[in-house]
Every structure is written in C-alpha cells, then in structure tokens.
Amino acid sequence: QVQFVESGGGLVQAGGSLRLSCAASGSVVSFNAMGWYRQAPRNQREVVAIINVDGSRNYADSVKGRFTISRNNAKNTVDLQMNSLKPEDTAVYYCYTRTRSNNIYWGQGTQVTVSS
C-alpha cells in the first residue's frame, strides 16, 4: 500500500502561482513514474505532467511553458510549480505514481481554483 500527503492547493487569481507537493510512502520503495493528473467538474481525469525516474518529463500541451514538474527520488516526492495560472486550470489535482510492475497509485486530490 502507498500513502500520500498532498499539499499546496488553494485559491489564486488568474496570472498567479501555486506549488503542489506530494510525498508518497509505504510498502513501495521506488516509482518509475510520478506526476499529476487533474479533473474538472464534468470532465474526465487528464494528465498534467509526468516525470520518470530518469528525469525525463512530459507535459500536457495546455500547460507547457507554465508548469514545471520535479521529483526527489530518494524521498519519493513530486512537486508541480504552476505559474501564469488560468481559470481553465481549475480542477482537483491528483498525485500519480506508477511502479516498475505498472501498479498505479493515486493521491486523494487537492483543489486548485483560479479566479478570473
């Protein structure tokens, strides 16, 4: 089992910044991939950014140039720096982890609200 501690969500005005943090702990020692997904009301959950254990990163087109993902492999933490936030970034953001055997674990989610 994996436990998550997510933090950093909140309310911000358009153009502002937030930093999301996620710490994973438990029986899994390491993760091949860590990242963030988001889900807005009436929408499907979508990928925001993924960072692999080798440091390679993938971003959704809608956040490229505005969001930066980073991780600490030793601590099993992943952060998402979100700049130039837009109202359309409003969603519940979920921490995502995937093990070497492709087991996926999700955090409980943190709300991000961007006002116009």
Backbone as CSV, one residue per row, in Angstrom:
resi,resn,N_x,N_y,N_z,CA_x,CA_y,CA_z,C_x,C_y,C_z
1,GLN,0.824,-1.189,0.000,0.000,0.000,0.000,0.868,1.252,0.000
2,VAL,0.293,2.316,-0.532,1.007,3.587,-0.619,0.148,4.664,0.029
3,GLN,0.785,5.471,0.845,0.105,6.615,1.449,0.661,7.890,0.844
4,PHE,-0.219,8.857,0.729,0.158,10.120,0.110,-0.127,11.284,1.050
5,VAL,0.742,12.274,0.990,0.488,13.559,1.619,0.606,14.605,0.529
6,GLU,-0.512,15.207,0.184,-0.543,16.243,-0.849,-0.763,17.597,-0.188
7,SER,-0.155,18.615,-0.748,-0.333,19.956,-0.207,-0.142,20.978,-1.306
8,GLY,-0.585,22.204,-1.041,-0.310,23.317,-1.935,-1.477,23.819,-2.747
9,GLY,-2.595,23.133,-2.715,-3.743,23.625,-3.455,-4.324,24.872,-2.796
10,GLY,-5.271,25.498,-3.495,-5.909,26.675,-2.931,-6.557,27.539,-3.974
11,LEU,-6.848,28.763,-3.580,-7.496,29.741,-4.449,-6.483,30.812,-4.834
12,VAL,-6.428,31.110,-6.122,-5.483,32.116,-6.612,-6.134,32.863,-7.759
13,GLN,-5.719,34.097,-7.971,-6.218,34.873,-9.098,-5.502,34.476,-10.376
14,ALA,-6.158,34.696,-11.480,-5.544,34.415,-12.772,-4.217,35.165,-12.887
15,GLY,-3.230,34.460,-13.416,-1.895,35.019,-13.519,-1.003,34.705,-12.337
16,GLY,-1.595,34.174,-11.286,-0.839,33.838,-10.092,-0.161,32.488,-10.176
17,SER,0.442,32.094,-9.058,1.212,30.852,-8.996,0.815,30.027,-7.779
18,LEU,0.968,28.723,-7.937,0.827,27.779,-6.828,1.855,26.681,-7.016
19,ARG,2.211,26.059,-5.914,3.127,24.915,-5.966,2.474,23.745,-5.240
20,LEU,2.275,22.667,-5.963,1.733,21.440,-5.386,2.875,20.503,-5.005
21,SER,2.700,19.847,-3.860,3.696,18.879,-3.414,3.008,17.578,-3.039
22,CYS,3.697,16.489,-3.299,3.161,15.167,-2.982,4.295,14.297,-2.451
23,ALA,4.070,13.686,-1.308,5.030,12.747,-0.736,4.371,11.383,-0.645
24,ALA,5.002,10.384,-1.222,4.476,9.024,-1.213,5.308,8.160,-0.277
25,SER,4.635,7.323,0.489,5.343,6.440,1.409,4.568,5.134,1.542
26,GLY,5.227,4.138,2.127,4.559,2.860,2.322,5.414,1.703,1.860
27,SER,4.761,0.670,1.352,5.462,-0.558,1.008,6.251,-0.464,-0.292
28,VAL,5.930,0.503,-1.137,6.650,0.666,-2.396,7.868,1.551,-2.151
29,VAL,9.031,1.063,-2.552,10.278,1.776,-2.270,10.557,2.833,-3.325
30,SER,10.231,2.527,-4.578,10.527,3.494,-5.629,9.469,3.412,-6.718
31,PHE,9.407,4.454,-7.515,8.409,4.552,-8.574,9.088,4.875,-9.896
32,ASN,8.669,4.176,-10.944,9.196,4.509,-12.261,8.726,5.894,-12.702
33,ALA,7.468,6.203,-12.440,6.911,7.479,-12.859,6.121,8.102,-11.709
34,MET,6.197,9.415,-11.641,5.389,10.190,-10.698,4.844,11.387,-11.460
35,GLY,3.737,11.913,-10.996,3.216,13.063,-11.708,1.900,13.545,-11.142
36,TRP,1.217,14.302,-12.002,-0.045,14.916,-11.610,-1.065,14.787,-12.731
37,TYR,-2.269,14.444,-12.335,-3.439,14.491,-13.201,-4.400,15.516,-12.604
38,ARG,-5.395,15.903,-13.380,-6.423,16.796,-12.855,-7.786,16.419,-13.431
39,GLN,-8.806,16.803,-12.677,-10.167,16.539,-13.116,-11.043,17.720,-12.752
40,ALA,-11.585,18.353,-13.779,-12.520,19.453,-13.591,-13.935,18.894,-13.584
41,PRO,-14.881,19.634,-13.018,-16.269,19.159,-12.997,-16.766,18.819,-14.398
42,ARG,-17.403,17.679,-14.529,-18.000,17.191,-15.774,-16.945,16.791,-16.811
43,ASN,-15.681,16.786,-16.427,-14.630,16.367,-17.353,-13.982,15.071,-16.892
44,GLN,-13.316,14.395,-17.819,-12.545,13.215,-17.457,-11.219,13.635,-16.824
45,ARG,-10.661,12.735,-16.055,-9.335,12.987,-15.486,-8.317,13.016,-16.626
46,GLU,-7.442,13.995,-16.596,-6.456,14.163,-17.662,-5.065,14.358,-17.076
47,VAL,-4.081,13.934,-17.850,-2.706,14.081,-17.405,-2.293,15.547,-17.485
48,VAL,-1.536,15.977,-16.491,-0.962,17.318,-16.479,0.539,17.241,-16.778
49,ALA,1.245,16.448,-15.985,2.685,16.309,-16.163,3.146,15.013,-15.511
50,ILE,4.124,14.377,-16.154,4.713,13.145,-15.651,6.219,13.298,-15.681
51,ILE,6.880,12.804,-14.649,8.341,12.776,-14.634,8.776,11.361,-14.304
52,ASN,9.666,10.847,-15.130,10.136,9.476,-14.963,11.374,9.440,-14.065
53,VAL,11.740,8.228,-13.651,12.840,8.103,-12.703,14.148,8.604,-13.300
54,ASP,14.264,8.600,-14.638,15.483,9.103,-15.274,15.459,10.613,-15.462
55,GLY,14.395,11.258,-15.004,14.293,12.713,-15.095,13.574,13.228,-16.325
56,SER,13.240,12.359,-17.258,12.522,12.805,-18.448,11.106,13.237,-18.064
57,ARG,10.614,14.248,-18.754,9.343,14.875,-18.407,8.403,14.914,-19.601
58,ASN,7.123,14.835,-19.326,6.094,15.029,-20.335,5.017,15.947,-19.758
59,TYR,4.589,16.886,-20.582,3.584,17.860,-20.159,2.399,17.840,-21.116
60,ALA,1.220,18.117,-20.583,0.075,18.370,-21.439,0.341,19.652,-22.217
61,ASP,-0.125,19.710,-23.440,0.108,20.899,-24.270,-0.434,22.154,-23.592
62,SER,-1.514,22.026,-22.863,-2.163,23.187,-22.268,-1.356,23.825,-21.143
63,VAL,-0.347,23.119,-20.621,0.423,23.657,-19.503,1.892,23.875,-19.849
64,LYS,2.305,23.501,-21.038,3.706,23.671,-21.432,4.104,25.140,-21.342
65,GLY,5.282,25.369,-20.771,5.777,26.726,-20.623,5.272,27.431,-19.381
66,ARG,4.285,26.855,-18.710,3.728,27.471,-17.496,3.976,26.615,-16.254
67,PHE,3.931,25.311,-16.410,4.091,24.393,-15.280,5.445,23.694,-15.376
68,THR,6.026,23.398,-14.208,7.285,22.662,-14.142,7.167,21.570,-13.096
69,ILE,7.496,20.355,-13.500,7.435,19.225,-12.577,8.841,18.833,-12.151
70,SER,8.971,18.413,-10.897,10.264,17.960,-10.381,10.013,16.856,-9.363
71,ARG,11.041,16.069,-9.096,10.891,14.978,-8.133,12.186,14.750,-7.380
72,ASN,12.049,14.139,-6.229,13.186,13.710,-5.427,13.050,12.198,-5.283
73,ASN,13.889,11.466,-5.989,13.772,10.006,-5.993,14.044,9.407,-4.618
74,ALA,14.972,9.988,-3.889,15.323,9.440,-2.578,14.173,9.583,-1.585
75,LYS,13.392,10.654,-1.736,12.304,10.911,-0.791,10.936,10.527,-1.342
76,ASN,10.888,10.108,-2.604,9.606,9.784,-3.257,8.634,10.953,-3.182
77,THR,9.131,12.119,-3.549,8.282,13.301,-3.609,8.239,13.848,-5.028
78,VAL,7.137,14.476,-5.349,6.983,15.111,-6.655,6.283,16.454,-6.445
79,ASP,6.802,17.483,-7.087,6.266,18.829,-6.988,5.820,19.326,-8.356
80,LEU,4.858,20.218,-8.343,4.394,20.851,-9.574,4.325,22.348,-9.336
81,GLN,5.218,23.083,-9.969,5.196,24.534,-9.910,4.296,25.037,-11.025
82,MET,3.254,25.767,-10.647,2.265,26.240,-11.620,2.301,27.768,-11.665
83,ASN,2.696,28.305,-12.790,2.762,29.755,-12.984,1.752,30.186,-14.043
84,SER,1.489,31.462,-14.076,0.560,32.033,-15.067,-0.741,31.238,-15.110
85,LEU,-1.295,31.006,-13.961,-2.499,30.179,-13.882,-3.684,30.843,-14.558
86,LYS,-4.527,30.004,-15.142,-5.709,30.456,-15.862,-6.955,29.844,-15.217
87,PRO,-8.106,30.467,-15.404,-9.340,29.874,-14.847,-9.572,28.440,-15.316
88,GLU,-9.156,28.127,-16.520,-9.341,26.760,-17.035,-8.433,25.738,-16.376
89,ASP,-7.508,26.194,-15.536,-6.686,25.260,-14.751,-7.417,24.798,-13.483
90,THR,-8.569,25.376,-13.212,-9.339,24.988,-12.032,-9.745,23.530,-12.113
91,ALA,-9.388,22.769,-11.075,-9.668,21.335,-11.056,-9.189,20.761,-9.726
92,VAL,-9.534,19.502,-9.512,-8.899,18.739,-8.444,-7.664,18.079,-9.044
93,TYR,-6.544,18.283,-8.421,-5.276,17.746,-8.898,-4.900,16.518,-8.071
94,TYR,-4.567,15.443,-8.778,-4.266,14.161,-8.137,-2.808,13.775,-8.365
95,CYS,-2.155,13.413,-7.287,-0.811,12.868,-7.389,-0.896,11.449,-7.976
96,TYR,0.031,11.138,-8.841,0.031,9.860,-9.573,1.387,9.196,-9.414
97,THR,1.381,7.900,-9.165,2.621,7.142,-9.127,2.427,5.807,-9.846
98,ARG,3.499,5.352,-10.487,3.471,4.070,-11.182,4.760,3.304,-10.864
99,THR,4.593,2.067,-10.441,5.753,1.262,-10.052,6.371,0.580,-11.275
100,ARG,7.477,-0.089,-11.055,8.151,-0.816,-12.137,7.271,-1.930,-12.683
101,SER,6.381,-2.478,-11.855,5.473,-3.523,-12.320,4.144,-2.950,-12.793
102,ASN,4.129,-1.637,-13.042,2.969,-0.943,-13.604,1.754,-0.896,-12.688
103,ASN,1.975,-0.982,-11.396,0.903,-0.722,-10.444,0.772,0.790,-10.280
104,ILE,-0.447,1.276,-10.331,-0.706,2.705,-10.236,-1.385,3.028,-8.915
105,TYR,-0.921,4.090,-8.285,-1.499,4.547,-7.036,-1.812,6.038,-7.166
106,TRP,-2.921,6.445,-6.554,-3.374,7.827,-6.642,-3.425,8.480,-5.268
107,GLY,-3.087,9.765,-5.243,-3.324,10.544,-4.050,-4.798,10.880,-3.918
108,GLN,-5.157,11.531,-2.825,-6.557,11.816,-2.533,-7.067,13.045,-3.269
109,GLY,-6.172,13.859,-3.804,-6.571,15.033,-4.567,-6.523,16.311,-3.753
110,THR,-6.189,17.391,-4.447,-6.160,18.704,-3.820,-6.796,19.710,-4.788
111,GLN,-7.634,20.584,-4.264,-8.379,21.506,-5.103,-7.541,22.716,-5.468
112,VAL,-7.551,23.058,-6.746,-6.953,24.292,-7.241,-8.060,25.092,-7.917
113,THR,-8.235,26.321,-7.461,-9.259,27.192,-8.028,-8.605,28.491,-8.470
114,VAL,-8.804,28.836,-9.735,-8.229,30.057,-10.300,-9.383,30.983,-10.662
115,SER,-9.407,32.141,-10.039,-10.478,33.105,-10.296,-10.057,34.081,-11.385
116,SER,-11.045,34.529,-12.138,-10.756,35.445,-13.253,-10.808,36.894,-12.803
